[in-house]
Coordinates of C-alpha atoms in Angstrom, one line a residue:
Chain H
X1 CA -92.7 -117.3 83.8
X2 CA -90.8 -114.1 84.2
X3 CA -90.9 -111.6 87.1
X4 CA -89.7 -108.0 87.1
X5 CA -88.5 -106.5 90.4
X6 CA -88.3 -102.8 90.7
X7 CA -85.2 -101.8 92.6
X8 CA -85.3 -99.5 95.6
X9 CA -82.4 -97.0 95.5
X10 CA -81.5 -93.3 95.7
X11 CA -79.4 -93.2 92.5
X12 CA -76.3 -93.7 94.6
X13 CA -76.8 -97.0 96.3
X14 CA -79.1 -100.0 96.1
X15 CA -81.3 -100.5 99.1
X16 CA -81.5 -103.9 100.9
X17 CA -85.2 -104.0 100.3
X18 CA -84.4 -104.9 96.7
X19 CA -82.6 -108.1 97.8
X20 CA -85.6 -109.0 99.9
X21 CA -88.1 -108.5 97.1
X22 CA -85.9 -110.6 94.8
X23 CA -86.3 -113.4 97.4
X24 CA -90.1 -113.1 97.1
X25 CA -89.8 -113.1 93.2
X26 CA -87.7 -116.3 93.4
X27 CA -90.4 -117.9 95.5
X28 CA -92.9 -117.1 92.7
X29 CA -90.6 -118.9 90.3
X30 CA -89.3 -118.3 86.8
X31 CA -86.7 -115.8 85.6
X32 CA -86.1 -112.8 87.8
X33 CA -85.0 -109.5 86.3
X34 CA -84.4 -106.3 88.2
X35 CA -85.3 -102.8 86.9
X36 CA -83.1 -99.9 88.0
X37 CA -84.9 -96.7 87.1
X38 CA -83.1 -93.5 88.0
X39 CA -80.7 -90.7 87.0
X40 CA -77.0 -91.4 86.9
X41 CA -77.7 -94.7 88.6
X42 CA -75.1 -96.8 86.8
X43 CA -73.5 -97.8 90.0
X44 CA -76.8 -99.0 91.3
X45 CA -77.4 -101.2 88.2
X46 CA -73.9 -102.7 88.7
X47 CA -74.8 -103.5 92.3
X48 CA -78.2 -105.0 91.3
X49 CA -76.3 -107.3 88.8
X50 CA -74.6 -108.9 91.7
X51 CA -77.7 -110.1 93.4
X52 CA -77.8 -113.9 93.4
X53 CA -80.4 -115.5 91.1
X54 CA -81.0 -112.4 88.9
X55 CA -81.1 -113.1 85.1
X56 CA -80.6 -109.6 84.0
X57 CA -80.8 -106.0 85.1
X58 CA -82.7 -103.4 83.0
X59 CA -81.2 -100.0 83.5
X60 CA -83.3 -96.9 82.5
X61 CA -81.5 -93.7 83.1
X62 CA -82.7 -90.1 82.6
X63 CA -83.8 -86.8 84.1
X64 CA -87.5 -87.9 84.1
X65 CA -86.6 -90.8 86.4
X66 CA -84.5 -88.9 88.9
X67 CA -87.1 -89.0 91.6
X68 CA -89.0 -92.1 90.4
X69 CA -92.3 -90.2 90.3
X70 CA -95.4 -92.3 89.5
X71 CA -96.1 -90.9 86.0
X72 CA -92.7 -91.6 84.4
X73 CA -92.5 -94.9 86.3
X74 CA -95.8 -95.9 84.7
X75 CA -94.7 -94.7 81.3
X76 CA -91.5 -96.8 81.6
X77 CA -92.8 -100.0 83.2
X78 CA -96.2 -100.6 81.7
X79 CA -94.8 -101.3 78.2
X80 CA -92.1 -103.5 79.7
X81 CA -94.8 -105.7 81.2
X82 CA -95.4 -107.3 77.7
X83 CA -92.4 -109.5 78.6
X84 CA -93.3 -110.3 82.2
X85 CA -96.0 -112.2 84.1
X86 CA -95.5 -110.4 87.4
X87 CA -94.3 -107.0 88.6
X88 CA -92.9 -106.7 92.2
X89 CA -92.2 -103.5 94.0
X90 CA -91.0 -103.1 97.6
X91 CA -93.9 -101.6 99.7
X92 CA -91.9 -98.4 100.1
X93 CA -93.5 -95.0 99.5
X94 CA -92.0 -95.1 96.0
X95 CA -93.5 -98.5 95.3
X96 CA -96.8 -97.7 96.9
X97 CA -97.0 -94.6 94.8
X98 CA -96.2 -96.1 91.4
X99 CA -97.4 -99.7 91.5
X100 CA -101.2 -99.1 91.4
X101 CA -100.9 -96.7 88.4
X102 CA -99.2 -99.5 86.4
X103 CA -101.7 -102.1 87.7
X104 CA -104.7 -99.9 86.6
X105 CA -103.2 -99.3 83.1
X106 CA -102.7 -103.1 82.8
X107 CA -106.3 -103.7 84.1
X108 CA -104.9 -105.7 87.0
X109 CA -106.0 -105.8 90.6
X110 CA -102.9 -105.3 92.7
X111 CA -101.9 -107.2 95.8
X112 CA -100.5 -104.8 98.4
X113 CA -97.9 -105.6 101.1
X114 CA -97.6 -109.4 100.8
X115 CA -95.7 -111.1 103.6
X116 CA -95.5 -114.6 102.2
X117 CA -95.6 -116.5 98.9
X118 CA -97.4 -119.8 99.2
X119 CA -97.3 -120.7 95.5
X120 CA -96.9 -119.0 92.2
X121 CA -100.5 -117.6 92.5
X122 CA -101.2 -117.6 96.2
X123 CA -100.0 -115.0 98.7
X124 CA -100.6 -113.9 102.2
X125 CA -101.1 -110.3 103.2
X126 CA -102.2 -108.5 106.4
X127 CA -105.4 -106.5 106.6
X128 CA -106.8 -104.4 109.5
X129 CA -103.4 -103.3 110.6
X130 CA -102.2 -106.8 110.7
X131 CA -105.0 -108.1 113.0
X132 CA -106.0 -110.5 110.3
X133 CA -104.0 -112.3 107.6
X134 CA -105.7 -113.2 104.3
X135 CA -104.5 -115.9 101.9
X136 CA -105.3 -114.7 98.4
X137 CA -105.4 -116.5 95.1
X138 CA -104.4 -114.3 92.2
X139 CA -105.2 -116.0 88.9
X140 CA -104.9 -112.9 86.7
X141 CA -102.7 -113.3 83.6
X142 CA -100.4 -110.6 85.0
X143 CA -99.8 -109.8 88.6
X144 CA -98.8 -106.5 90.2
X145 CA -97.6 -106.9 93.8
X146 CA -96.0 -104.8 96.5
X147 CA -93.9 -106.8 98.9
X148 CA -93.3 -106.1 102.6
X149 CA -89.5 -106.4 102.6
X150 CA -89.2 -107.1 106.3
X151 CA -91.1 -110.4 105.8
X152 CA -88.4 -111.8 103.4
X153 CA -84.7 -112.7 103.8
X154 CA -82.4 -110.8 101.6
X155 CA -81.0 -112.6 98.5
X156 CA -77.3 -112.8 98.7
X157 CA -74.7 -111.4 96.4
X158 CA -72.5 -113.4 94.1
X159 CA -74.5 -113.2 90.9
X160 CA -73.2 -111.7 87.7
X161 CA -76.2 -110.7 85.6
X162 CA -76.0 -108.7 82.4
X163 CA -77.0 -105.1 82.4
X164 CA -79.2 -104.0 79.5
X165 CA -80.3 -100.4 78.8
X166 CA -83.9 -99.4 78.6
X167 CA -85.0 -96.0 77.3
X168 CA -86.1 -93.5 79.9
X169 CA -89.5 -91.9 79.1
X170 CA -89.2 -88.5 77.5
X171 CA -92.2 -86.8 79.0
X172 CA -93.4 -84.1 79.5
X173 CA -95.4 -85.2 82.5
X174 CA -98.2 -83.4 84.4
X175 CA -96.4 -83.7 87.7
X176 CA -93.0 -82.3 88.5
X177 CA -90.5 -82.5 91.4
X178 CA -90.1 -79.2 93.3
X179 CA -88.0 -79.9 96.3
X180 CA -87.3 -82.3 99.2
X181 CA -86.3 -82.3 102.8
X182 CA -84.4 -85.5 103.4
X183 CA -83.1 -86.1 106.9
X184 CA -79.4 -86.7 106.9
X185 CA -78.3 -89.0 109.7
X186 CA -75.3 -91.1 110.6
X187 CA -77.7 -93.6 112.1
X188 CA -78.8 -96.8 110.2
X189 CA -81.9 -96.5 108.1
X190 CA -85.0 -97.2 110.1
X191 CA -86.5 -100.1 108.0
X192 CA -83.1 -101.8 107.6
X193 CA -81.6 -101.3 111.1
X194 CA -80.7 -104.3 113.3
X195 CA -81.7 -102.3 116.4
X196 CA -84.4 -99.6 116.8
X197 CA -85.2 -97.3 119.7
X198 CA -88.6 -95.8 119.5
X199 CA -90.3 -93.1 121.6
X200 CA -93.9 -92.2 122.3
X201 CA -96.1 -89.4 123.4
X202 CA -94.8 -89.8 127.0
X203 CA -91.7 -87.8 126.0
X204 CA -93.8 -84.7 126.1
X205 CA -91.7 -82.5 123.8
X206 CA -89.4 -82.6 120.8
X207 CA -86.4 -81.7 123.0
X208 CA -87.1 -84.4 125.5
X209 CA -87.6 -87.0 122.6
X210 CA -84.2 -86.3 121.2
X211 CA -82.5 -85.9 124.6
X212 CA -83.7 -89.3 125.8
X213 CA -83.5 -91.3 122.6
X214 CA -80.4 -90.1 120.9
X215 CA -77.8 -91.2 123.5
X216 CA -79.4 -94.6 123.8
X217 CA -79.6 -95.0 120.0
X218 CA -75.9 -94.0 119.7
X219 CA -74.9 -96.6 122.4
X220 CA -76.9 -99.3 120.6
X221 CA -76.0 -98.3 117.1
X222 CA -79.8 -98.1 116.6
X223 CA -82.1 -96.2 114.3
X224 CA -84.7 -94.0 115.9
X225 CA -88.4 -94.5 115.5
X226 CA -91.6 -93.0 116.9
X227 CA -95.2 -93.8 117.6
X228 CA -97.9 -92.0 115.5
X229 CA -98.8 -90.0 118.7
X230 CA -95.3 -88.7 119.0
X231 CA -95.1 -87.7 115.3
X232 CA -98.6 -86.1 115.4
X233 CA -97.5 -84.1 118.4
X234 CA -94.5 -82.8 116.5
X235 CA -91.9 -84.5 118.7
X236 CA -90.4 -86.4 115.8
X237 CA -90.5 -86.1 111.9
X238 CA -93.0 -88.1 109.8
X239 CA -90.3 -90.4 108.5
X240 CA -89.7 -91.8 112.0
X241 CA -93.2 -93.2 112.3
X242 CA -93.5 -96.9 112.9
X243 CA -96.9 -98.5 112.3
X244 CA -99.8 -99.4 110.1
X245 CA -99.5 -96.2 108.0
X246 CA -95.9 -95.5 108.7
X247 CA -92.9 -97.9 108.4
X248 CA -92.8 -101.6 109.1
X249 CA -89.7 -102.7 110.9
X250 CA -88.5 -106.0 112.1
X251 CA -85.1 -105.5 113.8
X252 CA -83.4 -107.9 116.1
X253 CA -84.0 -105.5 119.0
X254 CA -86.8 -103.0 119.3
X255 CA -86.9 -100.8 122.4
X256 CA -90.2 -99.0 122.9
X257 CA -90.0 -96.1 125.3
X258 CA -93.1 -94.4 126.6
X259 CA -95.2 -96.1 123.9
X260 CA -98.6 -97.4 125.0
X261 CA -98.8 -99.9 122.1
X262 CA -101.8 -98.9 120.0
X263 CA -102.8 -101.5 117.4
X264 CA -101.6 -99.2 114.7
X265 CA -98.1 -99.1 116.3
X266 CA -97.9 -102.9 116.9
X267 CA -98.7 -103.5 113.2
X268 CA -95.3 -101.9 112.4
X269 CA -93.1 -103.6 114.8
X270 CA -94.5 -106.9 116.2
X271 CA -92.3 -109.0 113.9
X272 CA -89.2 -107.7 115.7
X273 CA -87.1 -110.5 117.2
X274 CA -86.8 -109.1 120.7
X275 CA -89.1 -106.3 122.0
X276 CA -88.2 -104.3 125.1
X277 CA -90.9 -102.0 126.5
X278 CA -90.3 -99.3 129.1
X279 CA -93.5 -97.8 130.4
X280 CA -94.6 -96.7 133.8
X281 CA -98.2 -97.9 133.2
X282 CA -98.2 -101.6 134.0
X283 CA -101.4 -102.0 132.0
X284 CA -100.0 -100.6 128.7
X285 CA -100.9 -103.0 125.8
X286 CA -97.2 -102.8 124.7
X287 CA -96.4 -105.3 127.5
X288 CA -98.6 -107.9 125.9
X289 CA -96.1 -108.2 123.0
X290 CA -92.9 -107.3 124.8
X291 CA -90.3 -110.0 125.6
X292 CA -88.9 -107.9 128.3
X293 CA -91.1 -105.3 130.0
X294 CA -89.6 -102.8 132.4
X295 CA -92.4 -101.1 134.4
X296 CA -90.7 -97.9 135.3
X297 CA -90.8 -94.2 134.3
X298 CA -88.5 -93.8 131.3
X299 CA -87.0 -90.8 133.0
X300 CA -85.2 -93.0 135.5
X301 CA -85.2 -96.2 133.4
X302 CA -83.3 -94.9 130.4
X303 CA -80.3 -93.5 132.3
X304 CA -80.1 -96.8 134.3
X305 CA -80.3 -98.8 131.1
X306 CA -77.5 -96.7 129.7
X307 CA -75.4 -97.5 132.8
X308 CA -76.1 -101.2 132.6
X309 CA -75.3 -101.3 128.8
X310 CA -72.0 -99.6 129.6
X311 CA -71.3 -102.2 132.2
X312 CA -72.2 -104.9 129.7
X313 CA -69.4 -103.5 127.5
X314 CA -71.4 -101.4 125.0
Chain C
X1 CA -113.2 -75.1 91.3
X2 CA -115.2 -78.3 92.0
X3 CA -113.7 -80.9 94.4
X4 CA -114.8 -84.5 94.5
X5 CA -114.1 -86.5 97.7
X6 CA -114.6 -90.2 97.7
X7 CA -115.3 -91.6 101.2
X8 CA -115.4 -95.2 102.5
X9 CA -117.4 -96.8 105.3
X10 CA -115.1 -99.0 107.5
X11 CA -115.0 -100.6 110.9
X12 CA -114.5 -97.8 113.5
X13 CA -110.7 -97.3 114.0
X14 CA -111.0 -97.8 117.8
X15 CA -112.4 -101.3 117.4
X16 CA -110.3 -104.4 117.0
X17 CA -111.4 -106.8 114.2
X18 CA -112.4 -110.4 115.0
X19 CA -111.6 -113.2 112.6
X20 CA -114.5 -115.7 112.1
X21 CA -113.7 -119.0 113.7
X22 CA -114.2 -120.8 110.4
X23 CA -111.6 -118.6 108.6
X24 CA -114.2 -117.3 106.1
X25 CA -113.6 -113.7 106.8
X26 CA -113.8 -111.1 109.6
X27 CA -116.9 -110.6 111.7
X28 CA -118.3 -107.1 111.5
X29 CA -121.8 -107.8 112.8
X30 CA -123.0 -105.4 115.4
X31 CA -119.8 -103.4 115.3
X32 CA -119.7 -99.7 114.9
X33 CA -118.8 -98.5 111.4
X34 CA -117.4 -95.0 110.7
X35 CA -115.9 -92.9 108.0
X36 CA -112.3 -94.1 107.2
X37 CA -110.0 -91.6 109.0
X38 CA -108.0 -90.7 105.9
X39 CA -111.2 -90.0 104.0
X40 CA -112.4 -87.7 106.9
X41 CA -109.1 -85.8 106.5
X42 CA -109.8 -85.5 102.7
X43 CA -113.3 -84.1 103.4
X44 CA -112.0 -81.6 105.9
X45 CA -109.3 -80.4 103.4
X46 CA -111.9 -80.0 100.6
X47 CA -114.3 -78.1 102.9
X48 CA -111.4 -75.8 104.0
X49 CA -110.8 -75.0 100.3
X50 CA -114.4 -73.9 100.2
X51 CA -114.8 -72.1 103.5
X52 CA -111.2 -70.8 103.7
X53 CA -108.7 -71.9 106.3
X54 CA -105.7 -74.3 106.4
X55 CA -103.9 -72.0 104.0
X56 CA -106.7 -71.9 101.5
X57 CA -108.5 -68.8 100.4
X58 CA -112.3 -68.7 101.0
X59 CA -114.0 -69.8 97.8
X60 CA -111.0 -71.7 96.4
X61 CA -113.4 -74.5 96.0
X62 CA -116.9 -73.7 94.7
X63 CA -118.5 -77.0 95.4
X64 CA -117.5 -80.1 97.4
X65 CA -119.2 -83.4 96.3
X66 CA -118.8 -86.5 98.4
X67 CA -119.1 -89.9 96.8
X68 CA -119.2 -93.3 98.5
X69 CA -119.3 -96.8 97.1
X70 CA -120.9 -99.3 99.4
X71 CA -124.2 -100.7 100.9
X72 CA -127.2 -98.6 101.8
X73 CA -125.6 -97.8 105.2
X74 CA -122.8 -95.9 103.3
X75 CA -125.4 -93.1 103.3
X76 CA -124.4 -92.5 106.9
X77 CA -120.8 -92.1 105.8
X78 CA -121.9 -89.6 103.2
X79 CA -124.0 -87.7 105.9
X80 CA -120.9 -87.6 107.9
X81 CA -119.1 -85.9 105.0
X82 CA -122.0 -83.6 104.5
X83 CA -122.0 -82.6 108.2
X84 CA -118.3 -81.6 107.9
X85 CA -119.4 -79.3 105.1
X86 CA -119.6 -81.2 101.7
X87 CA -122.5 -79.8 99.6
X88 CA -124.0 -83.0 98.3
X89 CA -123.5 -86.7 98.1
X90 CA -123.5 -89.5 95.5
X91 CA -124.0 -93.1 96.7
X92 CA -123.0 -95.9 94.3
X93 CA -124.8 -98.8 95.8
X94 CA -122.8 -102.0 95.9
X95 CA -123.0 -104.8 98.4
X96 CA -120.1 -107.0 99.3
X97 CA -116.5 -106.6 98.6
X98 CA -115.6 -104.0 95.8
X99 CA -111.9 -104.1 95.1
X100 CA -109.8 -100.9 94.6
X101 CA -109.6 -101.4 90.8
X102 CA -113.4 -101.6 90.5
X103 CA -113.7 -98.6 92.9
X104 CA -111.4 -96.7 90.7
X105 CA -113.4 -97.5 87.6
X106 CA -116.6 -96.4 89.3
X107 CA -115.0 -93.2 90.4
X108 CA -113.7 -92.6 86.9
X109 CA -117.3 -92.8 85.7
X110 CA -118.4 -90.3 88.4
X111 CA -115.5 -88.0 87.5
X112 CA -116.5 -88.0 83.9
X113 CA -120.1 -87.1 84.8
X114 CA -119.2 -84.5 87.5
X115 CA -116.0 -83.0 85.9
X116 CA -114.3 -82.0 89.1
X117 CA -111.0 -80.1 89.0
X118 CA -109.6 -82.0 91.9
X119 CA -110.2 -85.3 93.6
X120 CA -109.0 -85.6 97.2
X121 CA -109.2 -89.0 98.8
X122 CA -107.6 -91.0 101.7
X123 CA -104.3 -92.7 101.0
X124 CA -105.6 -96.0 102.3
X125 CA -108.6 -97.5 104.0
X126 CA -107.9 -99.0 107.4
X127 CA -109.8 -102.2 106.6
X128 CA -108.0 -103.7 103.6
X129 CA -104.9 -101.4 103.9
X130 CA -104.6 -101.5 100.1
X131 CA -103.4 -98.0 99.3
X132 CA -104.3 -98.2 95.7
X133 CA -107.6 -96.4 94.7
X134 CA -106.2 -92.9 94.2
X135 CA -103.3 -94.0 92.1
X136 CA -105.5 -96.3 90.0
X137 CA -108.0 -93.5 89.4
X138 CA -105.2 -91.2 88.4
X139 CA -104.0 -93.7 85.8
X140 CA -107.4 -94.5 84.4
X141 CA -108.1 -90.7 84.0
X142 CA -104.5 -90.0 82.8
X143 CA -104.3 -87.3 85.5
X144 CA -101.2 -86.5 87.6
X145 CA -101.2 -87.6 91.2
X146 CA -99.7 -86.5 94.5
X147 CA -100.1 -89.2 97.2
X148 CA -99.5 -89.1 101.0
X149 CA -100.1 -85.3 101.2
X150 CA -99.2 -83.4 104.3
X151 CA -99.7 -80.0 102.8
X152 CA -101.6 -78.6 99.8
X153 CA -101.1 -75.2 98.3
X154 CA -103.4 -74.3 95.4
X155 CA -102.1 -72.2 92.6
X156 CA -103.1 -71.1 89.1
X157 CA -104.0 -74.3 87.4
X158 CA -101.9 -76.3 89.7
X159 CA -101.4 -77.6 93.2
X160 CA -98.2 -77.7 95.1
X161 CA -98.2 -80.7 97.4
X162 CA -95.9 -81.8 100.1
X163 CA -95.7 -85.6 100.4
X164 CA -94.7 -87.8 103.3
X165 CA -92.1 -90.1 101.9
X166 CA -89.7 -92.7 103.4
X167 CA -86.8 -90.3 103.5
X168 CA -88.7 -87.2 104.8
X169 CA -90.8 -84.8 102.8
X170 CA -91.0 -84.3 99.0
X171 CA -92.8 -81.4 97.3
X172 CA -94.3 -81.9 93.8
X173 CA -96.3 -79.7 91.5
X174 CA -99.3 -81.3 89.8
X175 CA -101.3 -79.7 87.0
X176 CA -105.0 -79.6 87.6
X177 CA -107.2 -81.6 87.2
X178 CA -105.3 -83.9 89.6
X179 CA -105.6 -86.6 92.2
X180 CA -104.4 -86.0 95.8
X181 CA -104.3 -88.6 98.5
X182 CA -104.2 -87.6 102.1
X183 CA -101.8 -88.6 104.9
X184 CA -102.4 -88.2 108.6
X185 CA -100.9 -84.8 109.2
X186 CA -102.7 -82.9 106.4
X187 CA -105.2 -81.5 108.9
X188 CA -107.2 -82.3 112.0
X189 CA -110.8 -82.9 111.0
X190 CA -113.4 -80.9 113.0
X191 CA -116.1 -82.4 115.1
X192 CA -119.3 -81.7 113.2
X193 CA -121.6 -79.4 115.2
X194 CA -125.2 -80.4 115.9
X195 CA -126.7 -77.8 113.6
X196 CA -124.4 -79.0 110.8
X197 CA -125.4 -82.6 111.5
X198 CA -129.1 -81.5 111.2
X199 CA -128.4 -79.5 108.1
X200 CA -126.6 -82.5 106.5
X201 CA -129.8 -84.5 106.8
X202 CA -131.4 -82.1 104.3
X203 CA -128.6 -82.1 101.7
X204 CA -129.2 -84.2 98.6
X205 CA -127.8 -87.7 98.0
X206 CA -128.0 -89.2 94.5
X207 CA -128.2 -92.9 94.3
X208 CA -126.5 -94.8 91.4
X209 CA -125.6 -98.4 90.7
X210 CA -122.4 -99.9 89.2
X211 CA -124.7 -100.9 86.2
X212 CA -125.7 -97.3 85.7
X213 CA -122.0 -96.5 85.5
X214 CA -121.2 -99.4 83.2
X215 CA -118.7 -101.0 85.5
X216 CA -118.2 -104.7 86.3
X217 CA -117.4 -105.0 90.0
X218 CA -116.7 -108.8 90.1
X219 CA -113.6 -109.4 92.3
X220 CA -110.4 -110.4 90.5
X221 CA -108.8 -111.9 93.6
X222 CA -110.1 -114.8 95.6
X223 CA -109.6 -114.7 99.4
X224 CA -109.0 -118.4 100.3
X225 CA -108.6 -118.0 104.0
X226 CA -108.7 -115.4 106.7
X227 CA -106.7 -116.1 109.8
X228 CA -105.5 -114.6 113.1
X229 CA -101.9 -113.6 113.0
X230 CA -99.6 -115.7 115.1
X231 CA -99.9 -114.5 118.6
X232 CA -96.8 -113.0 120.1
X233 CA -96.3 -114.3 123.6
X234 CA -95.7 -111.5 126.1
X235 CA -92.5 -112.2 128.0
X236 CA -91.4 -111.3 131.4
X237 CA -91.7 -108.1 133.4
X238 CA -88.6 -107.0 135.2
X239 CA -88.1 -104.4 137.9
X240 CA -84.7 -103.0 137.1
X241 CA -82.6 -102.0 134.0
X242 CA -80.0 -104.5 135.2
X243 CA -82.5 -107.4 134.9
X244 CA -83.5 -106.1 131.5
X245 CA -80.0 -106.1 130.2
X246 CA -79.4 -109.6 131.6
X247 CA -82.4 -110.8 129.6
X248 CA -81.1 -109.1 126.4
X249 CA -77.8 -110.8 126.9
X250 CA -79.6 -114.1 127.3
X251 CA -81.4 -113.5 124.1
X252 CA -78.2 -112.7 122.3
X253 CA -79.2 -109.4 121.0
X254 CA -76.5 -107.3 122.7

């Protein structure tokens, strides 16, 4: 048995999601290798080699892999699968984009977003926005799986795997990267943050959203998230969205401000350790999952919370 | 340019699913079924390419064909697409669970018969949340793909697509023919008007079977058990921020 894990990275640094997927790979059993596909990503490959329990790192480097688009990823990975029994991606937008292409080429039905490994061929994944969990037996000769990183503990460092080079696909491909708008922020990354402060439609405007959430996020060292309603209304950018179709987060502390708690939102945050909800509507469904519910208008509650956090030494 | 739009019939997004007490699946009996919201967005975008609007020139699409794979009742989902403005429908009749890989194979056969220049479909269905079909179809056809689209600009022999990705937005060019999957903010689907709903009843729907298309739809994965997720206990309600902070200290998270 050998499992190939595809690393999540931005060519400069390895994302923690990779360590979590390695944990899922180890639970399946057998040798675990990590693939770093990118451009000028040598440092990332070195980082991946340090993950505990990794046999070797495959490093494919070239211009076609700079953005890890689906077509070159397929061209790179599908042939590699001759040597592996399972392929694991993090359930990131990169993983979700590429994995099914490879699965289809291998004639394999994919398992999306697993949250537990019960045995080498049995997995648990959520359906219906997490309102049901299915246990699935996958007896296909090869498996293609995307892993919900928040459901697994990160594998530690301390390994010293060898790094081997794999050839980047030459192309040409029928899709091409044009441009990107990547938010630059000093705050922690949303899916990896220990604390998250999220705002909903109650904010009423983009200005208000940022005015209310940013000072609190700064005080807590938190990432900022948003409900779908707030993103749809244009108060926050798409990459802030927490929920079924956005990001799944599981921080130690999740503060939901002016969020009613639609099923779709709860799907993205209900595995947080401690949930605080601030909402003036006592009947809001968010209170059914909140550990601490503050029934108060956020306009007065957030400044008071800031004061109390200052008093508490933050 | 001909556009093919696959649509799926799913539990209405406003309803909460119930797990059967014996763990054999979810109970959908007597519950309202609707078009998957992401599929509805795909239909709207294709119709705008035909009618003009949403940045598309009128006539950019010459014909919009909707296709659904499912039971007889999936005809209602197709009628829904036709009421938004699709020209005709194709129903591939299949009862029971059809996995994304089999759906992609069925769609490949439909694409080979219909020869569209563009296939637009939802990025995921809100029942199984798989997010696979579009990418799989692209691989089977050896077409380029642009998933999670929030903006589509059609050009000469290509589409420029803005994608919602984890870090923000990414724009890619795909040569046509191509596969595009829709994200939430691509457009806001219209409410079909009564005259259009009536007109949709007269539009043609072709029926086919997986056997006609030469595709084996036997599932590859075996669902052993369906369960409710562990219930999260609601905690306490507090009246002041001071109490809230005290609780957080107690929990050791600040």
